[in-house]
Short mmCIF file of C-alpha atoms and ligand atoms in Angstrom, two decimals:
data_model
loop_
_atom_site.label_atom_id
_atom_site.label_comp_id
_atom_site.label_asym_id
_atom_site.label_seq_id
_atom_site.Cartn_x
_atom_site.Cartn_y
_atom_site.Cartn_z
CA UNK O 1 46.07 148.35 159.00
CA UNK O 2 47.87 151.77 158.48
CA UNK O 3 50.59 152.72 156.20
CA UNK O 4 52.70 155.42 157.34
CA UNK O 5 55.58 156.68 155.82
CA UNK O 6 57.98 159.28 157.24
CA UNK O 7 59.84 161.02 154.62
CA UNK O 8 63.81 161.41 154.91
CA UNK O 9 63.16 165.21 155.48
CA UNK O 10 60.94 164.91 158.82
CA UNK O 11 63.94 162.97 160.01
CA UNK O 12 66.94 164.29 158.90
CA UNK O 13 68.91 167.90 157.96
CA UNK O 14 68.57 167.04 153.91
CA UNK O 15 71.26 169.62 153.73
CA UNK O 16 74.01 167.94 155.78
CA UNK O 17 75.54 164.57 154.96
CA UNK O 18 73.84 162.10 157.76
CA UNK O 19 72.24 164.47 160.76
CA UNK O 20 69.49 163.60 162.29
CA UNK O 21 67.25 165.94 163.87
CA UNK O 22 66.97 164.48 166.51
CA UNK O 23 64.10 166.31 168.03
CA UNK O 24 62.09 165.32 164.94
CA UNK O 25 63.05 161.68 165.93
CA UNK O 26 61.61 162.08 169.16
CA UNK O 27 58.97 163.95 168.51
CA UNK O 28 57.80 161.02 165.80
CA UNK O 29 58.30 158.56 167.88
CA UNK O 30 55.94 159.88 171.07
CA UNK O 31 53.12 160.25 168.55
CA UNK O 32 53.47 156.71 167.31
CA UNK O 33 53.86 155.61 170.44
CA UNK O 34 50.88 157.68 172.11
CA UNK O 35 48.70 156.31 169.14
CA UNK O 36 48.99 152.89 170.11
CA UNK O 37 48.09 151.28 167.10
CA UNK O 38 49.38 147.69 166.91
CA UNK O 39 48.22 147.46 163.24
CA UNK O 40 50.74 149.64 161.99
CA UNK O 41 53.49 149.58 158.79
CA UNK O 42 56.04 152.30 158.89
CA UNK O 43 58.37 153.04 156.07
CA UNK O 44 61.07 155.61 156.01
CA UNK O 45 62.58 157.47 154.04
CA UNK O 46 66.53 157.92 153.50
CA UNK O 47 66.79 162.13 153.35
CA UNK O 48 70.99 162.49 153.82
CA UNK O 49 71.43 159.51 155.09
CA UNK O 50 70.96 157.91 152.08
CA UNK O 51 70.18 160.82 149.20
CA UNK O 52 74.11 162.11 148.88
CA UNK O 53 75.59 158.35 148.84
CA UNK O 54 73.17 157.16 146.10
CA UNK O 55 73.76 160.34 144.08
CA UNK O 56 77.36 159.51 144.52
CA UNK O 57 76.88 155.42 143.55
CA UNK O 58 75.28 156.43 140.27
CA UNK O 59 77.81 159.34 139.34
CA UNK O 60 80.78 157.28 140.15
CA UNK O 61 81.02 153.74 138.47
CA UNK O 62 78.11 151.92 140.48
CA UNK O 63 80.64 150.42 142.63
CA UNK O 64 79.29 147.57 144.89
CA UNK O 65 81.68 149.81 148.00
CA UNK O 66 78.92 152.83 147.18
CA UNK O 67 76.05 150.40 146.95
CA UNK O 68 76.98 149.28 150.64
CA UNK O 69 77.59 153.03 151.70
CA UNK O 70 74.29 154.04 150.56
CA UNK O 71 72.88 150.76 152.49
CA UNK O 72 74.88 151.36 155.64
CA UNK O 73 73.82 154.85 155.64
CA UNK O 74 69.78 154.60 155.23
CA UNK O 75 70.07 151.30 157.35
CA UNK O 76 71.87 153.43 160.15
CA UNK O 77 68.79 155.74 159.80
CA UNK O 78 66.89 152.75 160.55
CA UNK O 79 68.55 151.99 163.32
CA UNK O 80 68.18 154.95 164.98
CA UNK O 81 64.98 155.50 164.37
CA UNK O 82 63.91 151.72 165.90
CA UNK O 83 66.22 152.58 168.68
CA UNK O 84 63.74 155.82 169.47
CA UNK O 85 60.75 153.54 169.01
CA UNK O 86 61.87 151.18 171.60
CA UNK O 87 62.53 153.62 173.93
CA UNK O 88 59.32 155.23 173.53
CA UNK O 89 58.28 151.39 173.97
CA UNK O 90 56.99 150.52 170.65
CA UNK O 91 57.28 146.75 169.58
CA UNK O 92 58.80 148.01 166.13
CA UNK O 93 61.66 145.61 163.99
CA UNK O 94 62.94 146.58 160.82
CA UNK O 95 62.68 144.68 156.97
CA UNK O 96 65.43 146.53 154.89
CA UNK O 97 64.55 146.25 151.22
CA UNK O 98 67.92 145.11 149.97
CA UNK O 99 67.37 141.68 152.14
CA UNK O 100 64.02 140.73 150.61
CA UNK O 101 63.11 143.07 147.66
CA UNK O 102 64.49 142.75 143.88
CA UNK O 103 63.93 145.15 141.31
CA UNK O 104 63.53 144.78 137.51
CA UNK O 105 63.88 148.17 135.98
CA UNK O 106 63.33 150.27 138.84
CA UNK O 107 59.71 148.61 139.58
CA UNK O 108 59.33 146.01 142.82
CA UNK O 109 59.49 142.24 141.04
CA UNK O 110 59.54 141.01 144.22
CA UNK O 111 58.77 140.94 147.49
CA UNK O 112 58.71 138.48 150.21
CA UNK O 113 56.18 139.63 152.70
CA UNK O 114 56.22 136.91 154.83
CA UNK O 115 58.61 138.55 157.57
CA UNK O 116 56.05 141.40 157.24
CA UNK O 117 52.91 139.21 158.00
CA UNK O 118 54.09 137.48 161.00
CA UNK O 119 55.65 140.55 162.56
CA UNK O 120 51.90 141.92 162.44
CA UNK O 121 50.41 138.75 163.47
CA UNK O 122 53.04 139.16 166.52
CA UNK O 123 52.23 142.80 167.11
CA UNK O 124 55.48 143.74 165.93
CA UNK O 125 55.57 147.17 164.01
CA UNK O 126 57.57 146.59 160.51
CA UNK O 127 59.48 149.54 159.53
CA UNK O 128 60.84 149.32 156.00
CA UNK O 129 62.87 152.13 154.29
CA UNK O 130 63.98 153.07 151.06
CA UNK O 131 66.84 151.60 149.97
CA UNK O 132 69.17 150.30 147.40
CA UNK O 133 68.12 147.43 146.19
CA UNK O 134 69.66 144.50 143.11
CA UNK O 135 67.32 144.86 139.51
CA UNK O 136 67.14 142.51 137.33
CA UNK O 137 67.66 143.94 134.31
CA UNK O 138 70.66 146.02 135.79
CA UNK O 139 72.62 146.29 139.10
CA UNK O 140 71.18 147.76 142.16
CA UNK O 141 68.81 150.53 141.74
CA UNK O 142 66.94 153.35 144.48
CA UNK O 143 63.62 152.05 145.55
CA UNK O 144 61.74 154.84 147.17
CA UNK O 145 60.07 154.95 150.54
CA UNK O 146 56.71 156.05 148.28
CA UNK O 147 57.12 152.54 145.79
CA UNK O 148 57.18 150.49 149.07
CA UNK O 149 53.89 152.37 150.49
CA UNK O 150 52.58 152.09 146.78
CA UNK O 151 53.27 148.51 146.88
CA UNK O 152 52.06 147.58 150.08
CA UNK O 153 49.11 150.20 149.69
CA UNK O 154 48.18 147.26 146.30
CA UNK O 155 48.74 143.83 148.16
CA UNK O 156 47.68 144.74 152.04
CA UNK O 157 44.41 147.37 150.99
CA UNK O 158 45.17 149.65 154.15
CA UNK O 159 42.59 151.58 155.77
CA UNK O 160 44.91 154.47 155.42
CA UNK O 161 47.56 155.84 153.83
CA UNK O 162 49.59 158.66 155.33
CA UNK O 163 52.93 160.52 153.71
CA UNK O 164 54.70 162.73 156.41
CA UNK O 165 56.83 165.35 154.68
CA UNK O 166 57.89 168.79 155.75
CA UNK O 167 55.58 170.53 153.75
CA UNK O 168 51.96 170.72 154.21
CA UNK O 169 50.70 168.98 151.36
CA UNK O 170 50.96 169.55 148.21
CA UNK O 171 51.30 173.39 146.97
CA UNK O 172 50.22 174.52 143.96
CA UNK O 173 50.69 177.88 143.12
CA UNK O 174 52.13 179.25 146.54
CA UNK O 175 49.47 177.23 148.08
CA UNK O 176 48.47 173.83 149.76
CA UNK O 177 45.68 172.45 147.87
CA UNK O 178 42.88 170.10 150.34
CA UNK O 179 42.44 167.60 147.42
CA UNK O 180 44.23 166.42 144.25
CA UNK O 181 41.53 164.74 141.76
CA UNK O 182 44.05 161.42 140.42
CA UNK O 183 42.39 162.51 137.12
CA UNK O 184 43.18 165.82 137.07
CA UNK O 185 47.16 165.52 138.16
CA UNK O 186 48.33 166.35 134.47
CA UNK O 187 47.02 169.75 134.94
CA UNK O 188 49.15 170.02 138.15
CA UNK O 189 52.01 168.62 137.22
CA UNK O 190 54.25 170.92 135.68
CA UNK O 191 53.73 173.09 138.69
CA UNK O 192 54.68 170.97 141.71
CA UNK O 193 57.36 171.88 143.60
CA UNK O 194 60.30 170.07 143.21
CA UNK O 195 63.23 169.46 146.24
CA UNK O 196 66.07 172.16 146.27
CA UNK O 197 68.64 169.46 147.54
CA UNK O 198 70.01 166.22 146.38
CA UNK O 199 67.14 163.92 145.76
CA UNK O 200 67.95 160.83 143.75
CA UNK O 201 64.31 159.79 143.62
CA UNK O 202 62.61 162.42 141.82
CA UNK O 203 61.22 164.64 145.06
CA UNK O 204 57.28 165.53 145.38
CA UNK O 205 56.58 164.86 141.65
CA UNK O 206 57.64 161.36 141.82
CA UNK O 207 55.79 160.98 145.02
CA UNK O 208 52.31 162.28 144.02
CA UNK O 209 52.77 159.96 141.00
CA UNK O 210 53.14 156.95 142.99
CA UNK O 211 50.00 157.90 144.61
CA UNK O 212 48.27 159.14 142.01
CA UNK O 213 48.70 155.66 140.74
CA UNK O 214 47.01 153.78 143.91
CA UNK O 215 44.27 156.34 143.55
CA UNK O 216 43.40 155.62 140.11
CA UNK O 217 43.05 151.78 141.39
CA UNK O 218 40.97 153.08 143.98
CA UNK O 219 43.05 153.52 147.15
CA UNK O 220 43.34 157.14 149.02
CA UNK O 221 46.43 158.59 150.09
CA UNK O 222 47.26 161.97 152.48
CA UNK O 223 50.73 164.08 152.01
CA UNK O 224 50.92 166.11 155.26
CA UNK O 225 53.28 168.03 157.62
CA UNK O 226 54.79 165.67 159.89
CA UNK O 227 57.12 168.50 161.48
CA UNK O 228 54.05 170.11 162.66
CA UNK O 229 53.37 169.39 166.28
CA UNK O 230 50.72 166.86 166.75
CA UNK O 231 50.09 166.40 162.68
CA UNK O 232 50.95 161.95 162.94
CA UNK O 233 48.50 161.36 166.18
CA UNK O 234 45.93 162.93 164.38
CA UNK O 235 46.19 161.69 161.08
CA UNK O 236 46.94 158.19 162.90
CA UNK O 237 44.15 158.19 165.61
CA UNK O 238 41.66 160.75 164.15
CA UNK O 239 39.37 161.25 160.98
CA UNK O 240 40.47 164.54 160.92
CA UNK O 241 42.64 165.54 157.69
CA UNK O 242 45.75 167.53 158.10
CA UNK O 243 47.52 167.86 154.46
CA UNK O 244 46.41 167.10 150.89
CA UNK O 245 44.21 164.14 150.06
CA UNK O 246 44.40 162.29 146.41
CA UNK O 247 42.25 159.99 145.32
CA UNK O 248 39.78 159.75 142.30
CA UNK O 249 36.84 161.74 141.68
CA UNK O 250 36.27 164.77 144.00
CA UNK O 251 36.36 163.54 147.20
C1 IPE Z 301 65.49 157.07 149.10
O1 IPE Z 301 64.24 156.84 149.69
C2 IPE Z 301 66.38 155.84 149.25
C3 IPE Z 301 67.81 156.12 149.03
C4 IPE Z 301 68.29 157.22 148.55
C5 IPE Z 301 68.74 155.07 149.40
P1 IPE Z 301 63.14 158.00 149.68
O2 IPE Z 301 63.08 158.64 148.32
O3 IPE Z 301 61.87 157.40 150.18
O4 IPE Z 301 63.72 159.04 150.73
P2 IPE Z 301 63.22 160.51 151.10
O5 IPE Z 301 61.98 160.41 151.90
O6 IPE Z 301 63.01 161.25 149.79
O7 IPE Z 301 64.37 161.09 151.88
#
């Protein structure tokens, strides 16, 4: 199995309230389609179709009406981007996280993965998103694209684990670096790049620390440019790497 997830940036303008990019779409969609990998798990992320309404359902009372506008909006993302599947004739159905995950303190509790299982058993591509989802200890919460791949990367040991972003990797000091030891991400942190627009959960520093968490329990992850041309068929049907690899030890 292979756990890819597209980050809201590949697919949308971060800088404009919910706009696509279209071209991005499509251009996603023909790779995963040309790869023709039936044992695949996508997960996407919510960029401004999601990013802006969440900022605005924690700054403004935590109103179940914002809750449901930061749903409809990441879940419209989802819709769109299943719609571009299909006609690129991938089997692909979505699992939206407020359905069938609960929170307790911003962490996945729970998670029904039955829907998941039998949509691979039936060849079906599942393609989850971040979302908002209801915590137990208060409300609804943001669940990141990365927890669901760090999640899933735990219970479902995937043969590999690819983040499309729109940068290359991760850059440290003006520059993408090939590998991040797990171990040595304290001496990196402080430097990584942050996001410039409204990012409710935490940008590239939250990300590599989700997967600097599956590497220390062993599982390998790749950040890489999915807005370069041909970057997702050939991290999904190649060895080849194209972005930043992080795992434990030195490779
Ligand atoms: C954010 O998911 C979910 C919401 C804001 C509702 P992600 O954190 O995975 O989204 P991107 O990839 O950064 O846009």
């Amino acid at each position: 199995m292979i756990l890819l997830k597209i980050g809201g940036s590949v697919l949308t303008d971060k800088a404009r309230a919910s706009t696509v990019r279209k071209d991005f779409l499509r251009m996603v969609a023909q790779q995963i389609a040309n790869a023709k990998r039936d044992d695949l798990v996508l997960v996407h992320g919510a960029g401004s179709f999601g990013h802006p309404q969440a900022a605005a359902y924690l700054s403004k009372g935590r109103s179940i009406s914002d809750a449901w506008k930061t749903h409809r909006a990441v879940s419209s993302l989802n819709t769109l981007f299943i719609n571009e599947l299909h006609s690129q004739r991938v089997p692909a159905l979505p699992i939206h996280p407020l359905d069938s995950i609960t929170l307790d303190g911003g962490r996945i509790a729970r998670f029904d993965m039955a829907v998941l299982g039998l949509m691979l058993e039936n060849d079906i591509i599942p393609v989850l998103h971040g979302d908002i989802v209801l915590d137990s200890a208060d409300g609804f919460n943001i669940l990141s694209g990365d927890q669901i791949v760090a999640f899933l990367a735990q219970r479902m040991q995937p043969e590999k684990i690819g983040i499309g972003t729109d940068v290359d990797g991760i850059i440290y000091k003006g520059e993408k670096i090939s590998h991040l030891n797990a171990n040595e991400f304290e001496n990196y942190r402080k430097e990584i790049v942050g996001s410039s627009v409204v990012d409710v959960t935490g940008g590239m520093l939250r990300k590599v620390s989700e997967l600097v968490e599956i590497a220390k329990a062993g599982i390998q992850s790749e950040i890489f440019n999915a807005t370069r041309g041909g970057n997702i068929a050939k991290f999904l049907i190649s060895n080849q790497q194209v972005g930043t690899i992080i795992s434990i030890g030195t490779k």
